[in-house]
Tab-separated table of C-alpha atoms in Angstrom:
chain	number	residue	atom	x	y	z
S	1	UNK	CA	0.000	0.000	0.000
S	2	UNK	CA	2.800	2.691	0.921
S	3	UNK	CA	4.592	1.885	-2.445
S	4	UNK	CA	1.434	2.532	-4.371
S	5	UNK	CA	0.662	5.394	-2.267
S	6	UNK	CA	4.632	7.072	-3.138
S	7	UNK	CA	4.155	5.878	-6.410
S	8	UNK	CA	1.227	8.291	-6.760
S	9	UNK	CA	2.913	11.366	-4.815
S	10	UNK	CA	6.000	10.647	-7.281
S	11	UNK	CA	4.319	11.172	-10.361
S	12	UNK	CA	2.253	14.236	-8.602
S	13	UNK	CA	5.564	15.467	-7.486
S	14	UNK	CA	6.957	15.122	-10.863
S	15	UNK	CA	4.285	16.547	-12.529
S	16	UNK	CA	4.526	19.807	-10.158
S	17	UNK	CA	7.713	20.348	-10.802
S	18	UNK	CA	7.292	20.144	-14.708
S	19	UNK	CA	4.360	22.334	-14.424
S	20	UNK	CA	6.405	25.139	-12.314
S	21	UNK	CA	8.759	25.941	-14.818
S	22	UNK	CA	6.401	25.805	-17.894
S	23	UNK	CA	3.832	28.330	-15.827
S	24	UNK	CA	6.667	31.235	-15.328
S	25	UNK	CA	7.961	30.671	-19.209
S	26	UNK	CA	5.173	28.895	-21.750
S	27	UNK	CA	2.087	30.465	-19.697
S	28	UNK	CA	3.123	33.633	-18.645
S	29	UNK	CA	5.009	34.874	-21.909
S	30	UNK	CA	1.390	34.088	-23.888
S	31	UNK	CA	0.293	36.727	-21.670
S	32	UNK	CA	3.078	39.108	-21.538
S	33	UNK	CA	3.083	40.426	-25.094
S	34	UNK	CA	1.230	43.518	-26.439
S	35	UNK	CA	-1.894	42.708	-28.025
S	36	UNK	CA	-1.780	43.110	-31.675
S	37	UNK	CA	-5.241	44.466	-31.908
S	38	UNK	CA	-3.891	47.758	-29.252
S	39	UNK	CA	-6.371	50.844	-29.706
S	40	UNK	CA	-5.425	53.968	-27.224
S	41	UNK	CA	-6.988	57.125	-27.166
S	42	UNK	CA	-5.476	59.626	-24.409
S	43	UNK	CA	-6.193	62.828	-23.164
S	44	UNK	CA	-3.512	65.685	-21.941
S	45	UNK	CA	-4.981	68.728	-20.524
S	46	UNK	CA	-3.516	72.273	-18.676
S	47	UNK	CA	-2.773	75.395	-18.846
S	48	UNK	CA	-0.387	76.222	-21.132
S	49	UNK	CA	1.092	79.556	-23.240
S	50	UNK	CA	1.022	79.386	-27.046
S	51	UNK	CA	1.365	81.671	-29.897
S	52	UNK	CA	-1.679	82.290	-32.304
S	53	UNK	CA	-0.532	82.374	-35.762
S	54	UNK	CA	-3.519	83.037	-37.337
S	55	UNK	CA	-4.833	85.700	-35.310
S	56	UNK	CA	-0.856	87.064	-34.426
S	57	UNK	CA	-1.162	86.917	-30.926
S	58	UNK	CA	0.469	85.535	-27.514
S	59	UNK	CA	-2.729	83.353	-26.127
S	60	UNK	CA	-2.092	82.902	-22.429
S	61	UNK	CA	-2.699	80.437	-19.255
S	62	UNK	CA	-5.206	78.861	-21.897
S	63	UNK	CA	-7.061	75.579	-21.668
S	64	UNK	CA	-4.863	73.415	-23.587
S	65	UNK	CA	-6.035	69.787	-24.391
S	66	UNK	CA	-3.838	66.890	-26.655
S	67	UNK	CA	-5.616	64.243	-27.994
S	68	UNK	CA	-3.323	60.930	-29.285
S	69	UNK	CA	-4.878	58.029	-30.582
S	70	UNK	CA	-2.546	55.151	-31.093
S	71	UNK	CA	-3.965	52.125	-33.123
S	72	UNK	CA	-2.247	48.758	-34.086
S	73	UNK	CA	-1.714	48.026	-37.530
S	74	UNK	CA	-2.654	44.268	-37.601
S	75	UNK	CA	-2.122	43.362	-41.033
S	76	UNK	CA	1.954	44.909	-40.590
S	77	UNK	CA	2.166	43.470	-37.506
S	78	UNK	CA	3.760	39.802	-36.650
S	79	UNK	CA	4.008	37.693	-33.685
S	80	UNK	CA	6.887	39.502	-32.564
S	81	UNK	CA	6.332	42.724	-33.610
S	82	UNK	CA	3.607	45.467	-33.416
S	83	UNK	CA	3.163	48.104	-35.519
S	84	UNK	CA	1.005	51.510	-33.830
S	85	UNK	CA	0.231	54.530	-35.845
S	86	UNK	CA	-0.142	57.444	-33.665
S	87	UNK	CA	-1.921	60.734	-34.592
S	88	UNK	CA	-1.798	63.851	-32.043
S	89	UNK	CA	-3.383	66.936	-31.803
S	90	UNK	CA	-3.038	69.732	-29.737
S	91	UNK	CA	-5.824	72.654	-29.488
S	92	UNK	CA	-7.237	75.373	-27.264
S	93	UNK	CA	-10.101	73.989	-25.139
S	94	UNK	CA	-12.283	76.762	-25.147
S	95	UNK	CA	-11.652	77.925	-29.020
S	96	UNK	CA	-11.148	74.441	-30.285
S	97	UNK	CA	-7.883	76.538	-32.438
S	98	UNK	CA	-5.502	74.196	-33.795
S	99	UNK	CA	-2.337	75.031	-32.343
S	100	UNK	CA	-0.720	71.342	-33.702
S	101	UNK	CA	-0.768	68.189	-35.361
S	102	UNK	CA	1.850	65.396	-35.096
S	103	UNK	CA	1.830	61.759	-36.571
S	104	UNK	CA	4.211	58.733	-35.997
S	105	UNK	CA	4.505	55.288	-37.718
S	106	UNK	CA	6.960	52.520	-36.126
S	107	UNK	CA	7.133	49.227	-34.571
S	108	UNK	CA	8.271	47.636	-31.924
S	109	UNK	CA	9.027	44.598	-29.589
S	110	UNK	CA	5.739	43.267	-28.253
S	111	UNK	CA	7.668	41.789	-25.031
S	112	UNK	CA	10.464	44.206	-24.126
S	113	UNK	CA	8.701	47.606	-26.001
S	114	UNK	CA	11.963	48.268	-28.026
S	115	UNK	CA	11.424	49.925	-31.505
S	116	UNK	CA	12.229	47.682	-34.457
S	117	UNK	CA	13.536	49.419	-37.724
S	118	UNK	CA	10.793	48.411	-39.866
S	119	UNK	CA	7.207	48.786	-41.146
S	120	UNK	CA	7.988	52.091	-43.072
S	121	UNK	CA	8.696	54.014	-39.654
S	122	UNK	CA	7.829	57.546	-40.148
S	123	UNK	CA	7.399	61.011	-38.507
S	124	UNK	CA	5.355	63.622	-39.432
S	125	UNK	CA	5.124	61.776	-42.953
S	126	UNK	CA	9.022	61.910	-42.765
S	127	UNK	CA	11.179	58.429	-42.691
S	128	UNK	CA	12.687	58.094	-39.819
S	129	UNK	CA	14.881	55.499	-38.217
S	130	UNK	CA	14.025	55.240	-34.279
S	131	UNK	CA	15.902	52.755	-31.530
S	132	UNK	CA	15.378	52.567	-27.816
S	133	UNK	CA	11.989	52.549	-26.222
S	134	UNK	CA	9.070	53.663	-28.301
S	135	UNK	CA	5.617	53.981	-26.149
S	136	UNK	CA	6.198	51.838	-22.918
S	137	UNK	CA	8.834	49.770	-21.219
S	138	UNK	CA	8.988	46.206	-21.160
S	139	UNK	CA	7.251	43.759	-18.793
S	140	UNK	CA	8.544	43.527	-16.076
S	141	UNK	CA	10.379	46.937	-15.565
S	142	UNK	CA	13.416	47.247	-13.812
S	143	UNK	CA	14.366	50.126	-11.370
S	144	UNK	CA	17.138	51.675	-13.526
S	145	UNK	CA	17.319	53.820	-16.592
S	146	UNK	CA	16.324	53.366	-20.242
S	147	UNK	CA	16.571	54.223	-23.711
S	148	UNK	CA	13.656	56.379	-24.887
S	149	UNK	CA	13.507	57.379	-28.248
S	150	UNK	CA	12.013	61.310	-28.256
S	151	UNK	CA	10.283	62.132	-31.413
S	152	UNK	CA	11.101	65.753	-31.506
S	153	UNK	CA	15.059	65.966	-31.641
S	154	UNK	CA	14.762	62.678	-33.349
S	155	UNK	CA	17.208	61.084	-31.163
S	156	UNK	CA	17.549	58.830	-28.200
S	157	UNK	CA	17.420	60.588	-24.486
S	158	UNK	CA	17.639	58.514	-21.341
S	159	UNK	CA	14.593	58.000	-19.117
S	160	UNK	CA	15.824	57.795	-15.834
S	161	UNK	CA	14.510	56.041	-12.975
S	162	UNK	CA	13.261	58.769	-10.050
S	163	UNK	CA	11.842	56.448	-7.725
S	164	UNK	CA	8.709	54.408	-6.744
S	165	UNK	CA	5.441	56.354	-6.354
S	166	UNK	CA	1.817	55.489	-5.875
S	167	UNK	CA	-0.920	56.433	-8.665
S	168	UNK	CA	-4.279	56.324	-7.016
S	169	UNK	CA	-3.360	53.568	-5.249
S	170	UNK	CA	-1.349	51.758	-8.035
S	171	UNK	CA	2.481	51.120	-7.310
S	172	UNK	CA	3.996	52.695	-10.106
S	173	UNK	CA	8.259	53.353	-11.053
S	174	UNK	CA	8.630	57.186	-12.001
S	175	UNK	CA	10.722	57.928	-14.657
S	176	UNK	CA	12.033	61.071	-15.834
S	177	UNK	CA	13.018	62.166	-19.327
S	178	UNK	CA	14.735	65.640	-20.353
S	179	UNK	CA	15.674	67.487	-23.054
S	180	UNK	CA	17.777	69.917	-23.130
S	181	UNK	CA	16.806	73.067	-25.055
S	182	UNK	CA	17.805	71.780	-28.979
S	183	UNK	CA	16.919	74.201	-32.003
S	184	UNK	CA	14.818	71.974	-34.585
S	185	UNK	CA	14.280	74.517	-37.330
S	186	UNK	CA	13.780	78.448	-38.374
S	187	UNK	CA	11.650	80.470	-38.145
S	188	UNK	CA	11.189	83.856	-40.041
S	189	UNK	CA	8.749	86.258	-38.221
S	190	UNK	CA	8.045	89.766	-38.035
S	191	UNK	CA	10.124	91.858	-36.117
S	192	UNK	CA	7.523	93.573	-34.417
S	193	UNK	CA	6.015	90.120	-33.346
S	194	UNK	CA	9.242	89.262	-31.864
S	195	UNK	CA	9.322	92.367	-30.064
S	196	UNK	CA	12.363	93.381	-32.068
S	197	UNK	CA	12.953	97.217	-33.398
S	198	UNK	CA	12.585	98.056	-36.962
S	199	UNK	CA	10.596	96.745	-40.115
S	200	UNK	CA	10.407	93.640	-41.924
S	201	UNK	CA	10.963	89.973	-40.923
S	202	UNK	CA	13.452	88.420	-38.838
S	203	UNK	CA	14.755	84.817	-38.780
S	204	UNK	CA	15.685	83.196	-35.258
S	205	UNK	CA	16.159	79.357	-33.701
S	206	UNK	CA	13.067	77.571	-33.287
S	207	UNK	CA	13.993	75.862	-30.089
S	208	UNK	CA	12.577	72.629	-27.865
S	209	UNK	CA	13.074	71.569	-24.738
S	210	UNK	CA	10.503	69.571	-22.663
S	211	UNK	CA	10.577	67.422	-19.166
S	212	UNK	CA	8.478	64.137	-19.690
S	213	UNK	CA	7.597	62.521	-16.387
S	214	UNK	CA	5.836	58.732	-17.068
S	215	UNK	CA	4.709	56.495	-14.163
S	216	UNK	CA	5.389	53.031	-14.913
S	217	UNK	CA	2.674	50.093	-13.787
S	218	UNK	CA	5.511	47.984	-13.508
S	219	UNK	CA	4.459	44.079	-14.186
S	220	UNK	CA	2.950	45.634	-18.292
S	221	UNK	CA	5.717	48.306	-18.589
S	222	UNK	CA	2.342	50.894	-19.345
S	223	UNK	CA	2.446	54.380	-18.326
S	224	UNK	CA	-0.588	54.982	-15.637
S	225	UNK	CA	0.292	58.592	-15.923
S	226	UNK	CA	2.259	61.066	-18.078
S	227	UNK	CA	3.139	64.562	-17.728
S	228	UNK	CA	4.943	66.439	-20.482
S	229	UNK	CA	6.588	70.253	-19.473
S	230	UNK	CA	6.729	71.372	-23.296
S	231	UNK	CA	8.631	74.538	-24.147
S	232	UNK	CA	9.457	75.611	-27.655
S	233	UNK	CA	10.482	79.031	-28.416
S	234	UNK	CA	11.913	81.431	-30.875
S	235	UNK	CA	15.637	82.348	-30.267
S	236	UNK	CA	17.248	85.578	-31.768
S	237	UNK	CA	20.573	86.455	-30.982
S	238	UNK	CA	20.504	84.697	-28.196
S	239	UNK	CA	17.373	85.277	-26.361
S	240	UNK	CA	13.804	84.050	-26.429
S	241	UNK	CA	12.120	86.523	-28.376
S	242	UNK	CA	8.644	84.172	-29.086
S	243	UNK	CA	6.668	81.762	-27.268
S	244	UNK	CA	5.158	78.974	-29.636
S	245	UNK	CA	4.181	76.655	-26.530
S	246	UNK	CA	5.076	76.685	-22.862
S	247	UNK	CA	3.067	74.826	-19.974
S	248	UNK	CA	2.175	71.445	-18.650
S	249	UNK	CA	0.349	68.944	-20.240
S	250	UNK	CA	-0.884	65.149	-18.016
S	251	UNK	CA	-3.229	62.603	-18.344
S	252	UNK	CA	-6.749	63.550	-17.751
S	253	UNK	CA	-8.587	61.912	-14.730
S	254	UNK	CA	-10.413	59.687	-17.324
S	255	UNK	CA	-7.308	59.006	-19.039
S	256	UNK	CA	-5.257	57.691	-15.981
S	257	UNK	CA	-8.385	55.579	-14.759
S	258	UNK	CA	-8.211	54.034	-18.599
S	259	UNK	CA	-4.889	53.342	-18.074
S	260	UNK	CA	-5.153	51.827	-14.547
S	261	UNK	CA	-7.938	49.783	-15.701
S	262	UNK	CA	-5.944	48.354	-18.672
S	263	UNK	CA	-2.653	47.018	-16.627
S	264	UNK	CA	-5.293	45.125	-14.078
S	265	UNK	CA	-5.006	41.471	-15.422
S	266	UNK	CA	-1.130	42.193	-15.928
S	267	UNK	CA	-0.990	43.067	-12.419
S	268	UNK	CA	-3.159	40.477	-11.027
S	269	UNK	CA	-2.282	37.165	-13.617
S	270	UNK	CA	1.135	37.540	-14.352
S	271	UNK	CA	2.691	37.741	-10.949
S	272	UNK	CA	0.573	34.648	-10.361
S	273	UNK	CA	2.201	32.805	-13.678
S	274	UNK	CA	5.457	33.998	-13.223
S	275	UNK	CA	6.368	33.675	-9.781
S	276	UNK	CA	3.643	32.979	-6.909
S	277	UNK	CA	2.531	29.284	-8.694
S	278	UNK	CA	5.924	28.295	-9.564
S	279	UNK	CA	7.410	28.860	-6.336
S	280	UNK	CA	4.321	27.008	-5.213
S	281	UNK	CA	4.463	24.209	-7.628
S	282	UNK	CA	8.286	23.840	-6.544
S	283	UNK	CA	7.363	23.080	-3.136
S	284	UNK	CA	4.031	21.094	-3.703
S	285	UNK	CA	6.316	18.903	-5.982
S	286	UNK	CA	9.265	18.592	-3.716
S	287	UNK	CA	6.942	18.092	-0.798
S	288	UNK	CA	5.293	14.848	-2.216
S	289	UNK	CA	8.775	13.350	-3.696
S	290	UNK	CA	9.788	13.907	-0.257
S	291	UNK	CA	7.356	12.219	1.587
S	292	UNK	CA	7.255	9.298	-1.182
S	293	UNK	CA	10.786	8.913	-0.283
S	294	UNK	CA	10.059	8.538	3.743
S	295	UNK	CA	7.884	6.274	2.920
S	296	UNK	CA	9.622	4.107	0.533
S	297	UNK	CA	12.773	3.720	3.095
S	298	UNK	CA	9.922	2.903	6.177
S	299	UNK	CA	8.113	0.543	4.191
S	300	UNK	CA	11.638	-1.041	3.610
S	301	UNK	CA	12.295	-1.145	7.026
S	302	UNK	CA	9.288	-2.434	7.828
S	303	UNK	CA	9.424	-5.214	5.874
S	304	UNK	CA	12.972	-5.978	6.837
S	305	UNK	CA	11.780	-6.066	10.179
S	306	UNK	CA	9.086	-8.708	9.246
């Protein structure tokens, strides 16, 4: 009888400790991949400065909202790979004045979020090549600093780890990108609207710089909030003589729930897949080969004895 009965709690024990390892790899990478299907619409909003250029004028403290829609592109995309397009717009709340329009093409790594030179990767209707992060980070994020491709310079700039906050009640991994102030064209403006003395146009640096804070859900790698400190200028000589946009821009309160909502069965399944049930299985399994061994050597001695 105690042979049959370690008999059985082998082949449980066995089967446990097959199962543990193919729940944290087989199970839980099925789950941990973007889906190819991905449709995100976001909302920015806050008060922000901005120049006018159809009615000439400095608008300011005005209520600024920035609508981005990203969408999968199924029939581009492969098991590996997804490929978003993402179309932004930025207007006046209260005018509904189009102050601008952005567009992006590119894909990237379902599992670790890294852009993939393919797909016809564009910007603005422009080809561009883009490395480093894209959108998110990968699935389980680590606590240090990344690669973030920002779509303005058109270069890589480090996102850099700031800490671990909470986002209405969400453990999230702040991360902090900045760039520097970079000119990214000319512009040619009137003199007067640059506040400058004399007639006629005058050409200066159209300049960037912004501060992009995203909290991390860590277990997707999906911001749960995003703040963006935009400031783009006209230089002359030197100094800021124009204001094109200045303020903050961060998720709206329906936004962030969205995004709360969205990294729940990440945050609930996968730590269950990838680590809670394995470590479980591991002992479940090594518990019954253990006791299967006790009594394999006690129902030797017993029958020794007899």
């Amino acid at each position: 009888m105690r042979r049959t009965v370690a008999v059985v709690l082998i082949a449980l024990g066995v089967f446990c400790l097959a199962l543990a390892p193919m729940m944290r790899t087989w199970m839980s990478s099925s789950l941990m991949k973007t889906p190819l299907d991905y449709y995100n619409p976001t909302v920015n909003v806050g008060e922000v400065t901005y120049f006018n250029i159809e009615d000439v004028e400095l608008v300011e403290d005005a209520d600024v909202e920035a609508h981005s829609t990203i969408r999968a592109d199924v029939a581009s995309s492969t098991d590996d790979v997804v490929v978003w397009d993402q179309f932004t717009w930025i207007k006046d709340a209260d005018t509904d004045f189009g102050i601008s329009s952005t567009n992006r093409r590119a894909g990237h790594d379902r599992v670790t979020g890294e852009l993939v030179d393919c797909c016809d990767a564009m910007i603005n209707d422009s080809s561009v090549k883009q490395t480093g992060q894209g959108w998110k980070l990968p699935f389980l994020t680590e606590q240090r600093d990344y690669d973030f491709f920002e779509t303005t310079v058109e270069e890589v700039v480090p996102m850099e780890f700031e800490g671990v906050e909470e986002v209405d009640g969400v453990e999230a991994y702040k991360f902090v990108q900045t760039v520097e102030p970079t000119v990214i064209d000319e512009r040619e403006i009137p003199r007067s609207v640059a506040g400058l003395e004399g007639d006629g146009d005058v050409v200066g640096d159209e300049t960037f710089s912004i501060v992009r804070t995203y909290w991390i859900e860590p277990v997707s790698g999906s911001p749960i909030d995003m703040s963006e400190e935009h400031h783009r200028v006209v230089v002359v000589d030197g100094e800021e003589v124009l204001t094109l946009l200045s303020g903050e821009l961060r998720f709206d309160d329906a936004t962030r729930a969205a995004a709360i909502d969205n990294t729940t069965q990440a945050r609930t399944v996968l730590p269950l897949l990838h680590t809670t049930l394995p470590i479980g299985a591991l002992v479940l399994g090594a518990g019954f080969v253990g006791i299967a061994v006790v009594l394999l050597v006690t129902g030797r001695r017993t029958e020794n004895h007899g």
